[in-house]
Coordinates of C-alpha atoms and ligand atoms in Angstrom, one line a residue:
X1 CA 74.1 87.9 129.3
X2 CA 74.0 91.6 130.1
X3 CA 70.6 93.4 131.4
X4 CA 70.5 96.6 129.5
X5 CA 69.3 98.7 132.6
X6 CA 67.7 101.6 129.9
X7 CA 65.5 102.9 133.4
X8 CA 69.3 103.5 135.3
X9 CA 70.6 105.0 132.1
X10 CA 68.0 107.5 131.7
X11 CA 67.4 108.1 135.3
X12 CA 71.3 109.5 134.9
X13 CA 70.7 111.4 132.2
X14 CA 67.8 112.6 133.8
X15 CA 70.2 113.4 136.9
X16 CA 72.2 115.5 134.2
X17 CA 69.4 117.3 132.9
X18 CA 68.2 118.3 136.2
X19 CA 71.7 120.2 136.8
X20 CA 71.2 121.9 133.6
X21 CA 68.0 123.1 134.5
X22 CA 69.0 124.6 137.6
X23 CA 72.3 126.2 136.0
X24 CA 70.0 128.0 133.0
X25 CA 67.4 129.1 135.0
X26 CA 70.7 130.4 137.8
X27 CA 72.3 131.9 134.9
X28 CA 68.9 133.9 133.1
X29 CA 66.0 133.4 135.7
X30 CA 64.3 131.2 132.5
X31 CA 62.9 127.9 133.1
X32 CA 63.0 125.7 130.0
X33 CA 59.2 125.3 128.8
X34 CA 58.0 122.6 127.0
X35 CA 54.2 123.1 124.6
X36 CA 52.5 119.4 124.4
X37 CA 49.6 119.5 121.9
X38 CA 47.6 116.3 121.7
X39 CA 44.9 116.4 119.4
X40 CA 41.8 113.6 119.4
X41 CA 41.6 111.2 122.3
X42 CA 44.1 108.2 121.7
X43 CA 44.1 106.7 125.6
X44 CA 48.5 105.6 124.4
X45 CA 49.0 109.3 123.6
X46 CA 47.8 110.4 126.9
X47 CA 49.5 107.9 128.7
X48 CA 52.8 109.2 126.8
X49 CA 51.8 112.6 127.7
X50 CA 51.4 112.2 131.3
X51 CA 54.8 110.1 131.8
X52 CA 56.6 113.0 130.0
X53 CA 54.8 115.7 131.9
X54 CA 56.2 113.7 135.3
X55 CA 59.7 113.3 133.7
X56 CA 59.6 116.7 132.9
X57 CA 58.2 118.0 136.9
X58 CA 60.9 116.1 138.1
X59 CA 63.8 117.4 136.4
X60 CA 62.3 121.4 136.4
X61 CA 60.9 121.4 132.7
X62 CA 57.7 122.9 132.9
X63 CA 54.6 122.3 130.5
X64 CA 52.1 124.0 129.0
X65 CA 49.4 121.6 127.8
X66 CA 47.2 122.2 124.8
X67 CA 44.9 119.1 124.7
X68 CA 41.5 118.8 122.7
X69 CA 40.4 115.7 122.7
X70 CA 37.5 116.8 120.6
X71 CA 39.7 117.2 117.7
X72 CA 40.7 120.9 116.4
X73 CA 40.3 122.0 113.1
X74 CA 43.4 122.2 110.7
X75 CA 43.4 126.0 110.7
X76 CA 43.5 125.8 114.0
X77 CA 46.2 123.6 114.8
X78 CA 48.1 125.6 112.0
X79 CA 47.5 129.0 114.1
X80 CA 48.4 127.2 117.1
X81 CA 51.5 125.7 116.2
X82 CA 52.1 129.4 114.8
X83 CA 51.7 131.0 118.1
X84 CA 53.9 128.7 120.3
X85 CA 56.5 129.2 117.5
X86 CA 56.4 132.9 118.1
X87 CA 56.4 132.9 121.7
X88 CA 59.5 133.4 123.6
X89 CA 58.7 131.8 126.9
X90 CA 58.0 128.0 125.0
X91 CA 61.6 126.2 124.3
X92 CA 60.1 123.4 122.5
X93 CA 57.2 121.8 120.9
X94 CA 55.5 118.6 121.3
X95 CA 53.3 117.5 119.1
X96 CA 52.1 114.6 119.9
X97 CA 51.8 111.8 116.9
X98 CA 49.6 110.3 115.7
X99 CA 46.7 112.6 114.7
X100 CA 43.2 111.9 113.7
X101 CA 42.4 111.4 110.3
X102 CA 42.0 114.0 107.8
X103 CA 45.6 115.6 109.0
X104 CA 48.4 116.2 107.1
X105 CA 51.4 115.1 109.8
X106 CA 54.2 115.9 107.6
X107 CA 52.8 119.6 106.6
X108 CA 51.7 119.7 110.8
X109 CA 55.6 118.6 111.8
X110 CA 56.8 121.0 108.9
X111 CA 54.8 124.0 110.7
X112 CA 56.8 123.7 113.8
X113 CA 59.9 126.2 114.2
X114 CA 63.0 123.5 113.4
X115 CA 64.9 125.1 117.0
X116 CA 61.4 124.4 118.6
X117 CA 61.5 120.6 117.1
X118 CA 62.1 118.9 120.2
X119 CA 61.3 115.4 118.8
X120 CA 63.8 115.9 115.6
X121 CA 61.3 114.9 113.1
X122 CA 61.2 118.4 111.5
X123 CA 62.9 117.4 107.8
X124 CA 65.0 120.2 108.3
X125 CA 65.9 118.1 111.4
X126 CA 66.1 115.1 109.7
X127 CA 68.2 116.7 107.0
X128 CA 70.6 117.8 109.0
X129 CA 71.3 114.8 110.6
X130 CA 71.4 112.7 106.6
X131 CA 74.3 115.4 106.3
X132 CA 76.2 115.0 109.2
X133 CA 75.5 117.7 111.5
X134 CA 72.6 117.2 113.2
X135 CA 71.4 119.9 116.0
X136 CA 69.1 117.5 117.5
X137 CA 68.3 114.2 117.7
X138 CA 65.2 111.8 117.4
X139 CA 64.3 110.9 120.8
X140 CA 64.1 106.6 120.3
X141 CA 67.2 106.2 118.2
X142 CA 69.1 108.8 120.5
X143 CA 67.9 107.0 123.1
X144 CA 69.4 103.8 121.6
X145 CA 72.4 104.8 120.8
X146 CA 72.9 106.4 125.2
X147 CA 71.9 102.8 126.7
X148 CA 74.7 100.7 123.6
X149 CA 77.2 103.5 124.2
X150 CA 76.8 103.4 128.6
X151 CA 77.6 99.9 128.4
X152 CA 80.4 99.8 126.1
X153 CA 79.1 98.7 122.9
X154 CA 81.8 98.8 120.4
X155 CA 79.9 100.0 116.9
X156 CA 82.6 100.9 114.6
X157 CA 82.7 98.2 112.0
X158 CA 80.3 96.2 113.9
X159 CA 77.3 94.4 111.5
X160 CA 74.3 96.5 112.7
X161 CA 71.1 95.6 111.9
X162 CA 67.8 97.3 112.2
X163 CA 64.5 96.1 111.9
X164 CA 61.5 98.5 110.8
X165 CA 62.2 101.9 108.5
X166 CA 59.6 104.3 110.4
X167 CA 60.8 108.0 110.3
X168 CA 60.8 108.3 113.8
X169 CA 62.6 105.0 114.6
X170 CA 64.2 102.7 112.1
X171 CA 65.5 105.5 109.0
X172 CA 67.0 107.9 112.2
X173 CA 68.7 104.8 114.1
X174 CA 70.1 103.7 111.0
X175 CA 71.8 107.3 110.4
X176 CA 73.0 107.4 113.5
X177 CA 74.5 103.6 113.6
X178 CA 76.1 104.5 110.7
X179 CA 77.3 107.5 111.7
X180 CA 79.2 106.2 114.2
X181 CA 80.7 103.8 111.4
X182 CA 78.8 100.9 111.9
X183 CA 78.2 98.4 109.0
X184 CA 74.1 99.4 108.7
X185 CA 71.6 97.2 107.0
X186 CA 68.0 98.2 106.9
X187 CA 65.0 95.5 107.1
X188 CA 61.6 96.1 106.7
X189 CA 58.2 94.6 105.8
X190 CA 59.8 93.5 102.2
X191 CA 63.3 92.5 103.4
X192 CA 63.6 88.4 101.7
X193 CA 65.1 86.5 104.5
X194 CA 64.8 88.1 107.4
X195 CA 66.6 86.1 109.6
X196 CA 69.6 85.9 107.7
X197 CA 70.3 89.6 108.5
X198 CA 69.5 89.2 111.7
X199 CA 71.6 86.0 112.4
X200 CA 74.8 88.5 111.2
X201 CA 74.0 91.1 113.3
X202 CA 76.6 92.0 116.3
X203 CA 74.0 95.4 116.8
X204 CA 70.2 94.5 115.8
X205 CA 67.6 97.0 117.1
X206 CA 64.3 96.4 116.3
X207 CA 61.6 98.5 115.9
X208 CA 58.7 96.4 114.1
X209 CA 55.8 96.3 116.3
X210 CA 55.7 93.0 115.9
X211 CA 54.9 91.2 119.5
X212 CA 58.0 88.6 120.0
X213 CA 58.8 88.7 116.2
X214 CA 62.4 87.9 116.7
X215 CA 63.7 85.0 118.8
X216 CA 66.5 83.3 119.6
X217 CA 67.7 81.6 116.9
X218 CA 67.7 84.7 114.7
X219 CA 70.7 86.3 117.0
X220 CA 73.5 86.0 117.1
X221 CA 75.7 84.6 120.0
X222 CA 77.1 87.6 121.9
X223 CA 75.0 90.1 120.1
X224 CA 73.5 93.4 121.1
X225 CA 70.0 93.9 121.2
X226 CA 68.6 96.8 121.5
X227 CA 64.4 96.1 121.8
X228 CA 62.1 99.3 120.7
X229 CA 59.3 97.6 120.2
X230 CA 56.0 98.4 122.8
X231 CA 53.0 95.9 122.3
X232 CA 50.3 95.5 124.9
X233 CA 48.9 91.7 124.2
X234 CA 45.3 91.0 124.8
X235 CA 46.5 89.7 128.7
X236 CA 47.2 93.0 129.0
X237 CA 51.0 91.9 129.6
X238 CA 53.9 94.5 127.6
X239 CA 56.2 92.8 126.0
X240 CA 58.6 93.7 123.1
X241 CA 59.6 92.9 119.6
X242 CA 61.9 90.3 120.7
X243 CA 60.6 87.4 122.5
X244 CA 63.2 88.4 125.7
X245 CA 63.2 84.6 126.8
X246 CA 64.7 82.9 124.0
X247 CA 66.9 86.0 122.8
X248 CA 68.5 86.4 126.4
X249 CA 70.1 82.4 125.6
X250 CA 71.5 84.0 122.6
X251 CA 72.8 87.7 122.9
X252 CA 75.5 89.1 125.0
X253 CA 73.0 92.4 126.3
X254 CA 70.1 92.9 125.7
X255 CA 67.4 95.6 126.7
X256 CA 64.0 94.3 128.5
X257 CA 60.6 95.6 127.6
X258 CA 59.6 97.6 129.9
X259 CA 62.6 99.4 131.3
X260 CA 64.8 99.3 128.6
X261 CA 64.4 102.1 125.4
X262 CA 60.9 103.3 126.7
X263 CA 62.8 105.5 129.7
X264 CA 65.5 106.6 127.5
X265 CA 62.9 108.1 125.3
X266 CA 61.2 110.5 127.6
X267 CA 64.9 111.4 129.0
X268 CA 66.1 112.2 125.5
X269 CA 62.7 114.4 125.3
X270 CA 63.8 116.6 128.0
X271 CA 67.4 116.3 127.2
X272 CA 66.6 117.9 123.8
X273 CA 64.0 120.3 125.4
X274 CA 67.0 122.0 127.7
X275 CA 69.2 122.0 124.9
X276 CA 66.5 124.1 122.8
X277 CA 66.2 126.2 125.3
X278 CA 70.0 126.9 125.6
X279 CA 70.6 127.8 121.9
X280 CA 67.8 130.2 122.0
X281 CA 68.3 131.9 125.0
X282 CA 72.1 131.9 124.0
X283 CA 73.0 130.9 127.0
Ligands
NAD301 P1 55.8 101.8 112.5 O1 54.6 100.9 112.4 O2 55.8 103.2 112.0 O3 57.0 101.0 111.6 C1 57.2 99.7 111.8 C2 58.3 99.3 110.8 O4 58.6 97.9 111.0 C3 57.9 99.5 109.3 O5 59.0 100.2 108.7 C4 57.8 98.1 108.8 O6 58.4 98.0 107.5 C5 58.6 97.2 109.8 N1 58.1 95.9 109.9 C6 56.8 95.6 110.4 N2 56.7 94.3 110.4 C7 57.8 93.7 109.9 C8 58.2 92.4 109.7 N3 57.4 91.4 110.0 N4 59.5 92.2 109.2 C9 60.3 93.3 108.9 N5 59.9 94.5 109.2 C10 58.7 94.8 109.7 O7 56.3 101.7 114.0 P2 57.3 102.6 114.8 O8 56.6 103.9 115.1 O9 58.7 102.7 114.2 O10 57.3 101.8 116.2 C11 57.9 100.5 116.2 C12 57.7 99.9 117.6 O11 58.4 100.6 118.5 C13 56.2 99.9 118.1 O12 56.1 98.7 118.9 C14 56.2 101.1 118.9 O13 55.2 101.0 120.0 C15 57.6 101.1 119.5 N6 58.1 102.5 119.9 C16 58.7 102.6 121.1 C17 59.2 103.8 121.5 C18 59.9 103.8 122.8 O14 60.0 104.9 123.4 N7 60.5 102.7 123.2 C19 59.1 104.9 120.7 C20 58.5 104.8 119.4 C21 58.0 103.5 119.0

């Protein structure tokens, strides 16, 4: 059994970024800039934040933070968003998900410029990559596909299955499995039978939520599995969606939680925070 190493992977592509950095900012005197609004206090949200804004030190990237953990009204996120859209010095926008009740996320990730839309969850975004030519990725399932792709995964005509259908994890992963011409089935909450798609699987990435929800006897031998899932249980321990123990008898690789897609996240951040930068300044 493989250890997917997603912490080596994205400490490489970190590596790369941090080139990239120094070569824009050689070649225009700009340093790629990167807005983070959090609004309402959600203690994961500023955990997220503050791992990113430490990513981002490290490779050059710098921040401007717009946290109220007070809340903000909507007219005032809306005139917010508005003003880091129009300003030339910010290369992409964070908005940091979720938001507190009584907001509209899909009209607040609509407000943001698409070649600000670092995260790729603009439907503009999202669009382009349903038609084939995406100009930026979704962070996760980008992050996914780096760690199968560093260690050789071979996804043309493989079986891939993914588990969970969230816009920001599951529906993107499953474009860009199938993308690379991977044979893509999609299981969710009503999916009959789980198991028996994940038992066929050569790829299954899962991205439930569900602490331990898939174990060993639901891979299959020599599989790939690729682990999203983040749960903190009551001990206080992180774990996965897979139940690592039991899974690791089965698959050929497999990424552990933490270390494994969580890194590759915050690198595909500031991967696609550079590359904003680049297309607007031309450069
Ligand atoms: P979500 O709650 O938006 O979606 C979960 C999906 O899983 C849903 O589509 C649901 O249909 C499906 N699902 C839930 N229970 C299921 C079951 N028993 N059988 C089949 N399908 C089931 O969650 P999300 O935002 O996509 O996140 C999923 C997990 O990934 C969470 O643990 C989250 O913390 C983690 N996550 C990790 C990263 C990272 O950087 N590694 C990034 C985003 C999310």
């Amino acid at each position: 059994m493989k250890l997917l190493d997603g912490k080596a992977v994205a400490q490489k592509i970190l590596g790369e970024v941090a080139g990239g950095v120094r070569d824009l900012r050689a070649r225009t005197g700009v340093t790629p800039t990167l807005a983070v609004v959090l609004v309402g206090d959600f203690a994961a949200s500023k955990i997220y934040i503050a791992n990113k804004k430490k990513a981002g030190d490290g490779v050059g990237i710098a921040s401007r933070d717009f946290i109220y953990p007070d809340g903000l009204s909507r007219p005032a996120l809306s005139t917010l968003l508005e003003s880091l859209n129009a300003d030339p010095a910010v290369h992409g926008i964070l908005l940091q998900l979720p938001l507190p009740a009584g907001f509209d996320e899909d009209a607040a990730i609509a407000a943001i410029a698409p070649e600000k839309d670092v995260d790729g969850f603009h439907p503009q975004n999202l669009g382009r990559l349903l038609a084939g030519s995406p100009t930026v990725l979704p962070c996760t399932p980008a992050g996914c596909l780096e760690i199968l792709d560093h260690y050789g995964a071979e996804l043309t005509g493989a079986e891939a299955v993914v588990v969970g259908r969230s816009r920001i994890v599951g529906k993107p992963l499953a474009q860009l499995l199938l993308a690379r011409n991977a044979t893509v089935t999609l299981c969710h909450t009503r999916t009959r039978d789980l198991a028996a798609h994940t038992r066929r699987a050569d790829v299954l990435c899962v991205a439930a939520g569900r602490p331990g929800m898939i174990t060993g006897p639901m891979v299959k031998a020599g599989a790939w599995v690729v682990d999203v899932g983040i749960n903190r249980l009551e001990t206080g321990k992180l774990v996965g969606d897979v139940d690592f123990d039991s899974a690791s008898q089965r698959a050929g690789a497999i990424t552990p939680v933490p270390g494994g897609v969580g890194p590759m996240t915050i690198a595909m951040l500031l991967r696609n925070t550079l590359a904003a930068a680049r297309r607007q300044l031309r450069a």
